Structure formats: structure tokens, C-alpha cells
């Protein structure tokens, strides 16, 4: 094992060798293997937005095999999906790429700010997954119930040697649209995921808004740099145990490729551990997606 | 085992041999055995609508034996019913037709969009069933609780070698009447059932309505064909793992026989795995019902 | 064992020998033993209405021993009561009459349409009971929770060889007073109890009202006879698996003895399995009560 | 063991020898030991009303040792308190007086009519207690949840040989102040505790109000004597299995000593099993309290 | 072990040797080891208020190692933090300072007066902690649920030899701002924590307000001295089993150092067991914090 992965694993001194092994599997897999950087392919949009909104733009993506193959061919570190998508192809692709079982899910027919727990740690084990993935909505009316669910799932996952990935998306309650991606709120969401015991944290790239008045005062007093995306990412990394937790960022809203690459450079320069990119990937023709991921990986490799 | 059944079982690579055996039992039973097509007799209307509304039109149907015998004589693949109806005849008909224990139920005296969990996986085992059946109401205020119930029941059922059948009926919440059977909503409902880990999915034949504005845009951009029932069914099959999950369709509203046969042809031409037909069956005199099922089976056999 | 009991037990082919034994105990006990008819003494009114309203008219009835002795002396098939009343005398009367432990209870100080679960299957076992008794309120806002409670208790009871008796009393929700005893609603309530897996079902004698509009249409189209109590009882028996579940009827509102006997004749002529009569029994002086039960039993024996 | 205790134990024929032993321990302890009468010291007012309102009038009472010693020196049958007060002195006073662990508690900062479950049967066992104590609020919106909690705790307690004491205090829901202590409501509350399986029941001395209209009619028709406290107590004893459950009464509102002794005489003459007196005891100087308890015991001994 | 620690342990006679050992570990650790006094460093403000509001004033504090090292270097008795902060450094600092795992947490994005349970007793064991920490909000709408959570966690913790620390912060419900820190309410909150079985109780230093009218009357009648902080602390200690529970006080609102030291002297003179000081510590530069803690410890040592 190379030095960087060994260093990252050293941050997780409280975990058992099983969990460390699964973290190492993800860190060592794919074209970024061994760099401490990760690109993860997540495909839960079918559940969240519906199948046609997700896959009609590129219809081979209706097939669960498609995503496994794409993640493998692109050299991603891991592939994340809900129960059925993993079940649908896990046997065929067994051992070819680490998988993250997304164990809760929302859908766009719902009105409340919550998710249903739709899979179990036992499912993750029987399907050969390396980790469970769980979304929390800090700020929502149901946030404490969600946190109590992940408390139990997380304890169980760690005890059987799985890693825990948390999607931390502020929404609901007092939060307005600007608040959901504000720098202070994003850093807070990442910090809470870390305190809840996540090994890998996924948040959205933050804007330069400061939303909570008391936080705004603290940021201004301490002169926290928020002028560039890289600066803001640096702050988020600091907020997650001074950079000692793996944090990956979602691709955010659809944008043109140059916009996307610019953003990835900002993530990289801020010290992010990587990207987790769904729609931007599988909604393009396969060749274009592979080309895009190739460039993203190159950015994280410092070649672009 | 013939080739088609073998192919279908290959889609369920994550399941244990017990569950595969039960899926094979249903796929190989009856006059459509081995074709990959299924006609299932479901009798839960006594619970859902009341006994007289269900059985007064054909009073021998008050008897639990009646339906077992009808399903056997018609050559159906399986028979589905709530606890009491299975308990009432399972010993007498043991081993003569695969059964699906419907483990949740609603009734027409209720006002909320939910169901009560009325049977257990242990009941299914002690009664010799091949599968559990569970209804979800995507969109309803209680949908996440229902999904969490099926998560637990499903994990338990799979671990003991049973198959899982999901009735996915959008209703409640933001949905209006047109939305409940809209193409986008129906495909979404089928997709979610697949993601929740269903082996067999039951939905209603969709209309050509597109209900969610964001979905409408996606369908129109991708030029998804919705001009005929066959085209719409084809889309629903695509939305369930690119045709790699068994999907059967309900008979929809009462109609004349010609209307019904036309609809079944549409289902068949769209690639549906079959039909699940209750009221249209047991509310006719037994001879008429057998004649009707004979023709439906002939349609799926390509003879009509 | 005589032929009729053997026949009734044959309806319960899904049950284990333990449960069949307990059903046989109740069917074979008392003066109606072996006839397939039953008279059961239930004493839960102390919980439901309060002690003085229940027992002040005949004060020896405050004593738990009183009811055991009365049920034995009258030759009843079984005695049903809540936890404390069974605990208070079960050791003294051990083995002298089958008992049914009522495991949920309401009280008249409450405003909501629910019951508290007040005893357990383990209580029934340690107290030597033959069955558990449970009330559901079809139509009430809490009906699904009640059904989920009986699902669990029933599965547990059956697994340890106990029988399950359900009191099915429509109330709450959309139902008005006329609806609670309407023929369609009563038959529906009895049918649901059967589908929920009850071995013995208790409902109230139905009126000739048809309450749900869709049901009314079905009854009228099928020309279901509702002109006499016997005709209506016949329909309720039909609605419970074509007469293949044991159904007993409550005594209804207090009335004079002739009115009561006339009603019992109607129940008998409609094919009811018997009566479950509480207040009418224990609120009379003991000698009168014994005399009344003697006549009721004579009616079921066809002697009156 | 003397005859009276043997007789009382005979009422509890459904209980195992462990529970009988603990009932005997309480009945045989202290100066009333063997008489079938009991004086119990309960100290849960710190939780219910706050420490200063409870103990400032007699500040040594802040100490958990104080109450153990007081109960022992006064010759009480048992001492009842919440978890912390028992934990704080149980080791030091081990084996010197039977203890009742109060396992639920309310506080005066709350607005709802419920209690929190604050201790467990396992706590009672590890602390050497003879019984658990539990409060129900018949009539309150949460009464059914409370009853379901005691159902579980009670079953567990009995299975490990502990006795069950219920405080049955009507309040909330439809009840007004007069209803809470009305004769019919008090007798109903005591009856329900008995039906829920309590071995020892604590209620308040009832007034001569009849509160539920249907109950009023029944009382008047049966000419139930309510003219004196003794007559009313006699009725409450009758309502608890015709006097075959142990019923003790709280001291009611603070009053002068003569008023208290008069009340105790009424309890005694009505056949009560004893008193459970908290505030009136520990809010006096120790010498006065001992003197008061001496007189109360003398009343129950028939010497005053 | 010195005499004072032996005496304190004697208050916990109901606990097993495992729990006593962990209490002793905390009492004997650090510069106040053996004195019966404690200074504890708690770092849960990241969860409660957000990372930047907590750590931006002194950015090395973003790192979980920082706090362990600070607590060790300052000679604190123990360090308390939520799951992630303990996980992040527990292996590196194993055995160097006793830790308290904070098992529930709130955040400032929420609107309700509750906390999420965010860690388990199993987490505390696997991380080598000496105690669990739990916050209750007496008075809040959710207080009974919180108390029922700590009931279960506490029983489990004690059974495996851990100590239980309770943060008892009145808020919500009827309470206004003045009520939250009123003397009567603070003493009540401390008393309830003791009755709930806490070994160590944390409350805020009380003001001289008396908030509940009935309590006010009792305080005035008993002439409870509330003129100085020391007098009020003395009363709080009295309210916690006459001084036989360990009570530590939070630092209260930010104030200048002289104000803080004056307050600490008041705590000491009132008989408090110590202080638990978070923000005042880690928001200063490390050298200043060490200097401040040095003086606080000196105050408790009686040197200042």
C-alpha cells in the first residue's frame, strides 16, 4: 500500500481492520487508486427523480449493468446505487469494483423532507458491498430521526467491517434555497456528518453566502477566506476534522463541460478528496461520459 | 428447465437458490409454464372492497376453495390472497399451485392512504407459500413507512427463500386521478418497486398522460413513444431494469371481453410478462371465467 | 370426537394440533359440547363501562369467582375476560372450563376509538387459557394499528397452539350509528376478521340497513335476502368463508326475555354457531341467569 | 406465616412463588406485619413537584438515607421511590425494609398528562426491590399508551418474581377536577388497575360525587351507600374483585392531624388495606412524623 | 486511593465495580486527581452551534487531536465529545485521559427542543470511554421521550461498567428565558437528573430568580438563602441527595477572566464538585487556555 493511502487510513484509528480494508479497497481501486483522490459514480436519480428524467437522455442507462460497466471502464473508485440496482448486477460484476449500497431514498412524488430506509446492512453484506450510503437532511423537521437511523445503521455497519458514506444535504426547516448551499451551512453539514461517524462525506460545493447570522459574525471576525471555490473547499475540509476525513463533492447543477472542469479544479485546489458525479455522467452517450471522466481524473491527477 | 425460464432466473443473480426455486415454481406452473409469461389470480377484493361487492355477483366465490380450484383448473401460474383465504384452503390444496401471501391490506371503510400489515413471513412459510405480496402507494403521505415495512419483510423473505411481489399503485399526496395512471408516474412506480428489490412487479396499464412537468419535458425531449398501449408497456418494461424484472399488469376497470382481450394483446405486444386478473375472473360464472382465462392464455401464447 | 366437531376442525387445516386441540376443547365443553354450537360468557364490561354499571345490578358479580362458577353451572362452552379477572380465579378453577383471555380493552373514560393492549400471549399460556380474544374497530382511525397488533399476537398465539377469537365491531371514521350495525358493514367486519386469521368471530346481529352505496348496489343487484334476521345471519355466515368459520353473535341491546329468545332463534335459523352473552347474563340474579342460559341452550339444541 | 397473610396470598393464585414471596415480605414487615394492613412510605414528590417544595419544610429529607431510616424506624411495611433515591441508599439499607421501585414519573414543568418510564424491571432486580410501582392516568389522552407500558413491565416483573403496585389516578381527557375523585371514577380506576393485573392498588379516597351520568344512574338504582367515607371505601374494595385485591389509599391533601386520623379511621372501617402517606410524613420534623405514623398504625391496629 | 475519592465512591453503593472503577478513573485523573474536584473539557459546540462559530476563533481547534492534547496538558479530569471527535483521536490518545462519549446532540439548524441520539453504549465500549454523556431538557415537550431514552442507555451503560453523566438543561414548554436558569428550576433539573440515576450531573449556575409560584412559596417559607452564588450552589448540592452526587457546573456565558474566576470561586465555596468548561477554553489561544485552566484548577485547590 502506498504512503498516501496509509496516511488516510491512519485517520480512522477507531475502526476495525474490516472497515479499514473496505476503505482501502475504495482508495486503491481505479485510475486514482493510491492517490488519495476518488471519483465515485452514484446512480440513485432513478429513485429520486424518476426513471425517464434520469435515463431517457441516454436510454442504455436503464440497465443496471450499464453503470457497473461504465464505472469500471472509466476507472472510478466505486459505484453507489439503491438496492435493486445493486441486486440487478452484483453477481455478474462481483469483485470488479467496490460498491456502496445506498440504504435510504427519497422520491419526487413526496412532499416531506425525509427519506425512506430502503435497504439494510445485511443487504450490503450479502451483496458484497464495501460501504453503506445514507442521506441526512440537516435542518429538516425529520433530521433527528434520520440521524438516529444512521446511528443504528452505522454502528451495525462498522461492527461488520463496512465503511459508512454520508450524503449531507441541508434542507427543510428554516432553510431557504440560498441557505442550502451557503458556505457556513455546507461546512456545518459536513462537520455534523463527521461527528456522526461518517468515513466518507458527500456535500455540495458551497457558494459564498453566509446564512446563519451568528455564523456570519464568526466568519467575518475570523476573516475566513471565501473568495474562491478553492478557498471555500479548503474551509469545508478544515471543518471536517482539519482535513482528516474523506470529503467528496457532488457535481452540482448541469453545466457545460468547461464549467464542470473549472469547478473540479477548484475542488482539487481546495484539497477535496474527489467527486461523486451522477447525472453529468450517465446522461451523456457512453463515449462522451468516458471522455469526461477521463478528463476529471486527469484534473485530480494534476495533469490538466 | 427451458431456456426462457433459465434466462429470466439469470436476472436474479443476487438471490439465493431458495428464492430462485420459488420464482421457477411460479414461472413453470400452469399452461404458460416455461414461456416466461404468467397469469396470476389475485383475490384480495374481499378485504379491499367488502365481501358482497366482491362475491355476490358469483356467490360460490365466497368460499376459499373456489379460487384455488379455479386457478388450478384455468392453468394459472399462481394464486394470491390475504392470510385467511390462504389459511382456509392451503392444506387441502397443498402442492397443487404456487401461492402468494398478500401481507398487507386496506379496506374501503378507511379514509387514509395506507395499508395494514396483516400477515408475516412466518405465516408464508408455515402455509407453504412461494412469495409474499405487498402493496406500496408511491406518492401517499405514508409511502415512506410502507417502503420501510417492505424493506424489512423483503429482507426476511429473501433470507428464507421466498420471492417478493410488489403491487405499486401511485395515489395520495400531490397525485390526482389522472396522475395515478399517467405513463410517467406508472413507470416511476414500477422503477421504484424494482429498486426496492421486488422480483415481480404489478402495476396498472398506463394512459398516455404525462403528469410531472419535469418528467413531461424529459419524455418529450427524448421522443418516448406513448401512442399505443404496446408502446407504453414497452416503456414501463424499459423502466424496470431494461426489461430484466418480471412485470405483470392488472386488468384495470371492468370492460367487455373484447375490450379486455384487446388490452391483453397490447400488454403482450409491449413485452409484459403477463396479467394479474381478479374481479374480471371470479365475478363471472365459473364456466365463463375459465373460458375467458383460456383466451387470455391463448393471447400470451400468441395463438389469438 | 363426534362428526360435527370433526367437520368444523377440518375447516382449520392450516392450524397446528395445539390450536386444533384448543378449538376442540371449546367445541366439546358444556351442554352444547359436540353440537358445533357454542354459548360463551364474556365479562369485560367492568373494563369497558366501569364496575358499578356492570355489577351493581347483581353485586355478587363483583367477584371473579362468580363468573367462572356461573359459566360452569350454566354449561357454557367457554368464559372470556380481561387479565385481572382471569388471574383472580384461574388457579381455583383450573381445568374446569376453557378460558379466553381478552388481550385488549377500552374504557368509557376515553374519547378515541381504539383499545389498549392489556395482556400478552405469555399471560394466556401461564394462565392455562385456550384462546386469546382481541377487538378490532373496522373503520376507526386506528383500525390499521389494531390490525397490526392482532397480526403479531395472532401469529404468536397460533405458534404456541392457542386459538384466536376476534370481536369485530365497526365504529369511528366515516361510520355513523346506522352504519355500525348495517348488514353490509357487519358482513364486511366478519369477513375481515376471517381474512385476518380469526378462528372464532364475534359480531353483532345486523339490521337490514345497507350503508356503503357501492355495497348497496351489489346487494340489490344480487338480490341478497335481508328480510329476516335469519336471512341476514345466513349472509354473514356466507361472508365468512361460506360458513367455514365459527361465528358467534353478541346479545345486542338489553331487551325482554322473549325478545332475546326470538333473536336467538333467528341466529340459530340463520346458521350462527352460537351466542356470546354478557350483560344479559350476569346482571340478573344467578338463578334467573341460569334459567335464561338454560333456555338459550335449549334453543340451540332445537328444543325450543 | 399467620392466617390473614395466608388468606391474602390465596387471592393471588395465578402468581409464581417468587411474587408471592415478595408480597409476603411486604405484608409481614413492620409493625403491621401479619395483620393484612399496610402503611407504605412513598417519596416521589421530589420528581413530581420539585425538591424544595418537597423537602425544604424538613431539610434532612433531601437525603435518600433519611427516608429509608424513617420508614424503618416507623415500622412501615415498605418504602417506595424513583430510581435515584433507591440507588442512593439501597446498598446501605439492604435487607432492612422491602422497597418498591417507582418506574415512571411526571414532573410539574410538563404540561401533558403522561409520565416518563424512568426505570426498568432489571433495575428493580439489581437493587433488591420487592415490587415495581407504576402510575396510570385513566381518562388521559395517553392512558392507553400507559396501559401498554405497564402491560409489558408487569408481565416482565411477574415472570421474575416481583410484585406490581399501581397508582391509579384519573385525570385528563373529559375529566374535570370533581371527576378525578368522584366515587364512580375512583372505583372505576381501582377496578381497571385490578383488571390490568396489579397486586397492590393505590387510589385516592373518593368523594361522594357521582360523575359519569350512566354510572350515576346505576349507583342510584342499586342504592349504593355513599354517605360516609367508610361506605365509599367499602364500595371501592368491592369494585376490586369483591375485596380480593390489596388496596391502599393516599393521604390526600394536607390537613391537620385530627382530620387525618379521622380519615384513616374511615379507611379502616371501610376495609382498606392501608395507607400510603408521603408528604404528610416527611415534611414534618422526624419526631413528629414518627409520632404521627405511630398513631396511624395504632388506628389500623384498632387501638385508636 | 485517597480518602475523599473513597468517600465519594461510597455514595454510589448501588453500582458495580466496573462503574465505580470508571468514576474513580475520572476522579483520580489530572491535577485535581484525588481531591474530589473535577475540571472537564467538553467539546460538543461544533455539533450544537456549527464548526466556524466554535473553532474559527482558534483554528487549530478544528482538529480532534487538539482537544485531547489540551485536556491532557491542562491536567483535566476528563474529555467529553460526540462520536466523531472521539473516533477521530481515541486510538492515538488511548489510555491518556478518561473520555465521556456524548451520545445525544442537537444543532442550531433545528427548531424543536429535542436532541438526536447519535451514539450508543457499544460505541462507548469500543472506543474505551469511561462514561456516556446525555442531555435532557426538563420542561420541553419532548422531555419524557428524552428521559425514556436515557433510561435505556443508562441501564445498559451501568450494566457494562460505564458511568453516566447528565447535562440537565431546562428549556421549552412553559419555561421562559428567566425560568431556564432560575434557582428553583435549576435545583429541580439537578434533582431529576439524580433521580434518573446520573452519577455526574451538569447544570448551569443558577440566578436568584424563583420561577414556579408554588416553589417560590416553599423557598420563602423555608428561608432558603439565595443571596450569593455560593449560597445558591449550596442549595443545588443539597437538592442532589444532600450533596451525595457529583455536580459540575458549566461556564455560563462568555465573560472576562476575572468574572469567570469570581464565578468559579462561588462554585467552589458553594461546594460544587467542579466545572465543565468548553467555549471559554478552546476558543482562546492554547497558551491562554492553559493559563486559564491552571488558575481554575488553582481555585479548586484553594490556592486562589
XYZ file of N, CA, C and O in Angstrom, chain C residues 176-291:
464
model
N -71.525 6.162 10.781
C -72.482 6.706 11.730
C -73.131 5.535 12.474
O -72.775 4.373 12.265
N -74.057 5.853 13.353
C -74.666 4.825 14.202
C -75.329 3.728 13.365
O -75.181 2.531 13.634
N -76.069 4.138 12.331
C -76.747 3.149 11.489
C -75.750 2.267 10.762
O -75.993 1.073 10.536
N -74.615 2.855 10.422
C -73.607 2.094 9.694
C -72.980 0.998 10.533
O -72.604 -0.065 10.030
N -72.877 1.238 11.833
C -72.165 0.288 12.693
C -72.800 -1.103 12.704
O -72.113 -2.100 12.915
N -74.121 -1.154 12.503
C -74.800 -2.457 12.535
C -75.470 -2.797 11.196
O -76.260 -3.739 11.121
N -75.124 -2.024 10.169
C -75.714 -2.287 8.852
C -75.277 -3.664 8.352
O -74.176 -4.136 8.668
N -76.115 -4.290 7.580
C -75.834 -5.646 7.102
C -74.517 -5.707 6.321
O -73.673 -6.584 6.561
N -74.347 -4.776 5.375
C -73.126 -4.821 4.564
C -71.887 -4.607 5.423
O -70.858 -5.266 5.232
N -71.981 -3.693 6.380
C -70.821 -3.375 7.218
C -70.528 -4.535 8.166
O -69.364 -4.902 8.385
N -71.565 -5.133 8.706
C -71.385 -6.272 9.610
C -70.756 -7.458 8.872
O -69.827 -8.106 9.378
N -71.254 -7.729 7.667
C -70.695 -8.840 6.894
C -69.230 -8.543 6.522
O -68.375 -9.442 6.538
N -68.972 -7.268 6.224
C -67.600 -6.847 5.892
C -66.686 -7.043 7.118
O -65.572 -7.584 7.019
N -67.172 -6.625 8.271
C -66.388 -6.757 9.506
C -66.092 -8.226 9.812
O -64.971 -8.579 10.218
N -67.072 -9.072 9.611
C -66.874 -10.506 9.866
C -65.883 -11.082 8.845
O -64.995 -11.868 9.203
N -66.024 -10.654 7.595
C -65.127 -11.129 6.545
C -63.681 -10.715 6.832
O -62.746 -11.520 6.685
N -63.477 -9.476 7.246
C -62.109 -9.029 7.540
C -61.507 -9.804 8.695
O -60.320 -10.140 8.676
N -62.307 -10.064 9.722
C -61.785 -10.856 10.837
C -61.343 -12.235 10.343
O -60.280 -12.740 10.737
N -62.144 -12.823 9.452
C -61.767 -14.128 8.892
C -60.477 -14.015 8.090
O -59.572 -14.851 8.203
N -60.364 -12.952 7.277
C -59.146 -12.774 6.479
C -57.932 -12.502 7.353
O -56.797 -12.787 6.968
N -58.156 -11.904 8.521
C -57.048 -11.650 9.446
C -56.638 -12.907 10.196
O -55.689 -12.886 10.977
N -57.352 -13.997 9.979
C -56.925 -15.265 10.551
C -57.635 -15.675 11.822
O -57.164 -16.557 12.539
N -58.792 -15.074 12.117
C -59.548 -15.462 13.314
C -60.063 -16.885 13.172
O -60.482 -17.300 12.090
N -60.060 -17.622 14.290
C -60.722 -18.924 14.310
C -62.197 -18.767 14.668
O -63.051 -19.476 14.171
N -62.460 -17.863 15.593
C -63.830 -17.614 16.046
C -64.067 -16.115 15.933
O -63.212 -15.315 16.325
N -65.221 -15.742 15.369
C -65.517 -14.338 15.108
C -66.769 -13.952 15.861
O -67.763 -14.682 15.846
N -66.693 -12.791 16.527
C -67.874 -12.277 17.211
C -68.309 -10.979 16.551
O -67.525 -10.030 16.460
N -69.537 -10.923 16.100
C -70.097 -9.672 15.572
C -71.476 -9.452 16.182
O -72.016 -10.319 16.867
N -72.027 -8.288 15.919
C -73.374 -8.002 16.396
C -74.383 -8.456 15.350
O -74.104 -8.422 14.148
N -75.598 -8.832 15.760
C -76.634 -9.178 14.785
C -76.920 -7.951 13.912
O -77.141 -6.855 14.436
N -76.901 -8.101 12.592
C -77.046 -6.931 11.709
C -78.501 -6.518 11.520
O -79.412 -7.338 11.585
N -78.707 -5.230 11.265
C -80.015 -4.711 10.857
C -80.158 -4.892 9.349
O -79.250 -5.399 8.688
N -81.276 -4.426 8.800
C -81.447 -4.567 7.344
C -80.979 -3.327 6.588
O -81.279 -3.171 5.401
N -80.249 -2.447 7.268
C -79.688 -1.275 6.585
C -78.552 -1.704 5.664
O -77.801 -2.630 5.980
N -78.459 -1.058 4.495
C -77.274 -1.200 3.635
C -76.605 0.166 3.598
O -77.235 1.141 3.198
N -75.362 0.256 3.990
C -74.789 1.550 4.313
C -73.808 2.090 3.263
O -73.835 3.242 2.916
N -72.936 1.269 2.774
C -71.998 1.770 1.751
C -72.725 1.764 0.401
O -73.224 0.714 -0.041
N -72.756 2.894 -0.303
C -73.520 2.951 -1.556
C -73.096 1.889 -2.566
O -73.947 1.247 -3.192
N -71.795 1.659 -2.719
C -71.353 0.650 -3.686
C -71.812 -0.742 -3.250
O -72.130 -1.589 -4.079
N -71.814 -0.979 -1.934
C -72.270 -2.279 -1.445
C -73.771 -2.426 -1.670
O -74.252 -3.473 -2.109
N -74.518 -1.358 -1.379
C -75.971 -1.381 -1.586
C -76.299 -1.818 -3.016
O -77.134 -2.705 -3.252
N -75.599 -1.238 -3.964
C -75.837 -1.594 -5.362
C -75.578 -3.080 -5.593
O -76.349 -3.766 -6.276
N -74.504 -3.591 -5.003
C -74.170 -5.001 -5.197
C -75.209 -5.913 -4.555
O -75.591 -6.939 -5.125
N -75.660 -5.556 -3.357
C -76.678 -6.373 -2.686
C -77.966 -6.387 -3.501
O -78.618 -7.434 -3.636
N -78.341 -5.230 -4.016
C -79.610 -5.151 -4.739
C -79.530 -5.886 -6.066
O -80.448 -6.609 -6.451
N -78.408 -5.744 -6.717
C -78.247 -6.437 -7.993
C -78.300 -7.955 -7.800
O -78.898 -8.680 -8.599
N -77.690 -8.426 -6.704
C -77.646 -9.873 -6.480
C -78.858 -10.373 -5.701
O -78.927 -11.564 -5.381
N -79.781 -9.435 -5.403
C -80.985 -9.853 -4.684
C -80.696 -10.608 -3.379
O -81.302 -11.651 -3.095
N -79.762 -10.100 -2.598
C -79.450 -10.766 -1.328
C -80.623 -10.573 -0.365
O -81.066 -9.449 -0.131
N -81.132 -11.650 0.163
C -82.281 -11.590 1.065
C -81.875 -10.989 2.404
O -80.962 -11.483 3.059
N -82.524 -9.922 2.802
C -82.244 -9.313 4.097
C -83.533 -9.074 4.877
O -83.562 -8.274 5.819
N -84.544 -9.797 4.526
C -85.877 -9.513 5.078
C -86.023 -9.992 6.525
O -86.780 -9.412 7.291
N -85.334 -11.029 6.904
C -85.451 -11.539 8.279
C -84.064 -11.616 8.910
O -83.047 -11.616 8.204
N -84.034 -11.698 10.235
C -82.747 -11.834 10.904
C -82.057 -13.115 10.437
O -80.839 -13.127 10.175
N -82.836 -14.202 10.300
C -82.243 -15.467 9.870
C -81.581 -15.307 8.495
O -80.468 -15.801 8.262
N -82.234 -14.579 7.616
C -81.665 -14.362 6.282
C -80.367 -13.561 6.369
O -79.388 -13.850 5.678
N -80.375 -12.566 7.236
C -79.175 -11.727 7.352
C -78.021 -12.503 7.981
O -76.866 -12.358 7.597
N -78.365 -13.336 8.974
C -77.317 -14.157 9.598
C -76.738 -15.114 8.551
O -75.515 -15.324 8.479
N -77.613 -15.672 7.753
C -77.166 -16.588 6.699
C -76.149 -15.887 5.787
O -75.131 -16.466 5.395
N -76.423 -14.616 5.495
C -75.490 -13.870 4.655
C -74.148 -13.642 5.369
O -73.079 -13.740 4.747
N -74.227 -13.327 6.669
C -72.969 -13.118 7.405
C -72.149 -14.416 7.426
O -70.918 -14.389 7.266
N -72.822 -15.533 7.609
C -72.114 -16.819 7.614
C -71.480 -17.064 6.245
O -70.340 -17.544 6.148
N -72.230 -16.719 5.188
C -71.684 -16.853 3.841
C -70.425 -15.983 3.674
O -69.440 -16.399 3.055
N -70.496 -14.779 4.238
C -69.381 -13.828 4.097
C -68.145 -14.272 4.872
O -67.065 -13.702 4.720
N -68.315 -15.259 5.743
C -67.153 -15.769 6.478
C -66.792 -17.139 5.925
O -67.016 -18.171 6.557
N -66.293 -17.108 4.716
C -65.767 -18.289 4.046
C -66.865 -19.317 3.775
O -66.666 -20.518 3.982
N -68.013 -18.799 3.358
C -69.115 -19.684 3.004
C -69.486 -20.604 4.176
O -69.750 -21.789 3.992
N -69.455 -20.041 5.366
C -69.878 -20.808 6.542
C -68.777 -21.649 7.159
O -69.045 -22.459 8.055
N -67.563 -21.453 6.709
C -66.487 -22.299 7.217
C -65.591 -21.610 8.243
O -64.404 -21.929 8.379
N -66.159 -20.667 8.950
C -65.521 -20.128 10.151
C -66.585 -20.102 11.242
O -67.776 -19.945 10.942
N -66.163 -20.275 12.504
C -67.101 -20.215 13.626
C -67.452 -18.754 13.875
O -66.560 -17.931 14.086
N -68.756 -18.437 13.815
C -69.201 -17.068 14.083
C -70.236 -17.086 15.197
O -71.215 -17.837 15.125
N -69.989 -16.282 16.214
C -70.950 -16.160 17.315
C -71.395 -14.700 17.394
O -70.674 -13.799 16.982
N -72.583 -14.499 17.918
C -73.179 -13.166 17.905
C -73.417 -12.668 19.313
O -73.769 -13.435 20.222
N -73.224 -11.368 19.483
C -73.467 -10.772 20.797
C -74.970 -10.625 20.998
O -75.761 -10.712 20.064
N -75.321 -10.388 22.252
C -76.734 -10.340 22.595
C -77.414 -9.046 22.178
O -78.641 -8.962 22.206
N -76.616 -8.082 21.782
C -77.214 -6.813 21.388
C -77.742 -6.076 22.607
O -77.379 -6.374 23.745
N -78.603 -5.103 22.370
C -79.101 -4.270 23.454
C -80.008 -5.065 24.391
O -80.641 -6.037 23.995
N -80.029 -4.587 25.643
C -80.906 -5.228 26.627
C -82.334 -5.250 26.092
O -82.792 -4.306 25.472
N -82.982 -6.348 26.273
C -84.379 -6.452 25.840
C -85.067 -7.464 26.760
O -84.408 -8.116 27.575
N -86.351 -7.627 26.624
C -87.018 -8.597 27.488
C -86.668 -10.003 27.017
O -86.118 -10.206 25.926
N -86.964 -10.971 27.851
C -86.502 -12.331 27.576
C -87.098 -12.878 26.288
O -86.410 -13.532 25.495
N -88.371 -12.578 26.076
C -88.984 -13.110 24.858
C -88.299 -12.542 23.619
O -88.050 -13.246 22.635
N -87.995 -11.233 23.691
C -87.272 -10.611 22.572
C -85.934 -11.293 22.355
O -85.518 -11.556 21.220
N -85.254 -11.587 23.452
C -83.948 -12.235 23.345
C -84.072 -13.628 22.728
O -83.320 -13.995 21.811
N -85.028 -14.396 23.209
C -85.164 -15.760 22.689
C -85.533 -15.738 21.198
O -85.070 -16.572 20.417
N -86.386 -14.791 20.831
C -86.735 -14.652 19.416
C -85.480 -14.379 18.584
O -85.274 -14.959 17.512
N -84.639 -13.493 19.109
C -83.401 -13.176 18.398
C -82.503 -14.407 18.281
O -81.932 -14.685 17.234
N -82.380 -15.165 19.371
C -81.532 -16.364 19.358
C -82.059 -17.361 18.320
O -81.274 -17.988 17.580
N -83.404 -17.472 18.232
C -83.953 -18.376 17.214
C -83.552 -17.915 15.808
O -83.247 -18.719 14.929
N -83.552 -16.592 15.624
C -83.130 -16.056 14.323
C -81.675 -16.396 14.040
O -81.300 -16.778 12.916
N -80.841 -16.263 15.056
C -79.420 -16.592 14.891
C -79.285 -18.071 14.516
O -78.583 -18.429 13.561
N -79.987 -18.896 15.285
C -79.919 -20.341 15.040
C -80.395 -20.677 13.629
O -79.738 -21.392 12.877
N -81.537 -20.119 13.258
C -82.101 -20.456 11.953
C -81.217 -19.951 10.809
O -81.244 -20.493 9.706
N -80.446 -18.906 11.086
C -79.532 -18.395 10.053
C -78.242 -19.183 9.990
O -77.417 -18.949 9.115
N -78.053 -20.097 10.944
C -76.852 -20.924 10.901
C -75.712 -20.431 11.759
O -74.579 -20.927 11.637
N -75.981 -19.475 12.642
C -74.922 -18.987 13.541
C -74.390 -20.134 14.390
O -75.110 -21.085 14.695
N -73.119 -20.019 14.794
C -72.554 -21.036 15.663
C -72.905 -20.827 17.121
O -72.614 -21.683 17.949
N -73.477 -19.670 17.432
C -73.858 -19.504 18.815
C -73.899 -18.064 19.258
O -73.910 -17.137 18.444
N -73.899 -17.912 20.574
C -74.058 -16.592 21.175
C -72.980 -16.343 22.208
O -72.445 -17.274 22.819
N -72.709 -15.088 22.398
C -71.763 -14.661 23.417
C -72.479 -13.558 24.182
O -72.724 -12.484 23.675
N -72.892 -13.874 25.390
C -73.865 -13.054 26.104
C -73.335 -12.670 27.463
O -73.192 -13.510 28.355
N -73.075 -11.375 27.648
C -72.511 -10.923 28.896
C -73.519 -10.273 29.817
O -74.061 -10.908 30.728
N -73.791 -8.975 29.564
C -74.652 -8.225 30.465
C -75.983 -8.911 30.742
O -76.459 -8.932 31.864
N -76.582 -9.430 29.679
C -77.876 -10.086 29.873
C -77.797 -11.225 30.876
O -78.803 -11.604 31.476
N -76.599 -11.748 31.048
C -76.410 -12.869 31.964
C -76.112 -12.414 33.388
O -76.887 -12.648 34.315
N -74.995 -11.745 33.554
C -74.512 -11.545 34.926
C -75.214 -10.385 35.645
O -74.995 -10.181 36.820
N -76.030 -9.627 34.909
C -76.751 -8.558 35.596
C -78.091 -9.049 36.164
O -78.809 -8.292 36.804
N -78.409 -10.293 35.914
C -79.597 -10.886 36.552
C -79.164 -11.680 37.788
O -78.020 -12.129 37.856
N -80.096 -11.907 38.677
C -79.788 -12.820 39.785
C -79.365 -14.175 39.210
O -79.819 -14.575 38.122
N -78.507 -14.854 39.938
C -77.911 -16.087 39.447
C -78.945 -17.112 38.972
O -78.799 -17.706 37.896
N -79.995 -17.287 39.742
C -80.997 -18.287 39.365
C -81.651 -17.899 38.035
O -81.845 -18.743 37.148
N -81.965 -16.622 37.871
C -82.567 -16.155 36.625
C -81.610 -16.333 35.449
O -82.018 -16.695 34.339
N -80.357 -16.041 35.718
C -79.367 -16.150 34.649
C -79.241 -17.601 34.199
O -79.182 -17.902 33.001
N -79.197 -18.501 35.172
C -79.087 -19.923 34.823
C -80.312 -20.372 34.032
O -80.203 -21.119 33.060
N -81.457 -19.884 34.454
C -82.687 -20.230 33.756
C -82.654 -19.714 32.314
O -83.006 -20.417 31.363
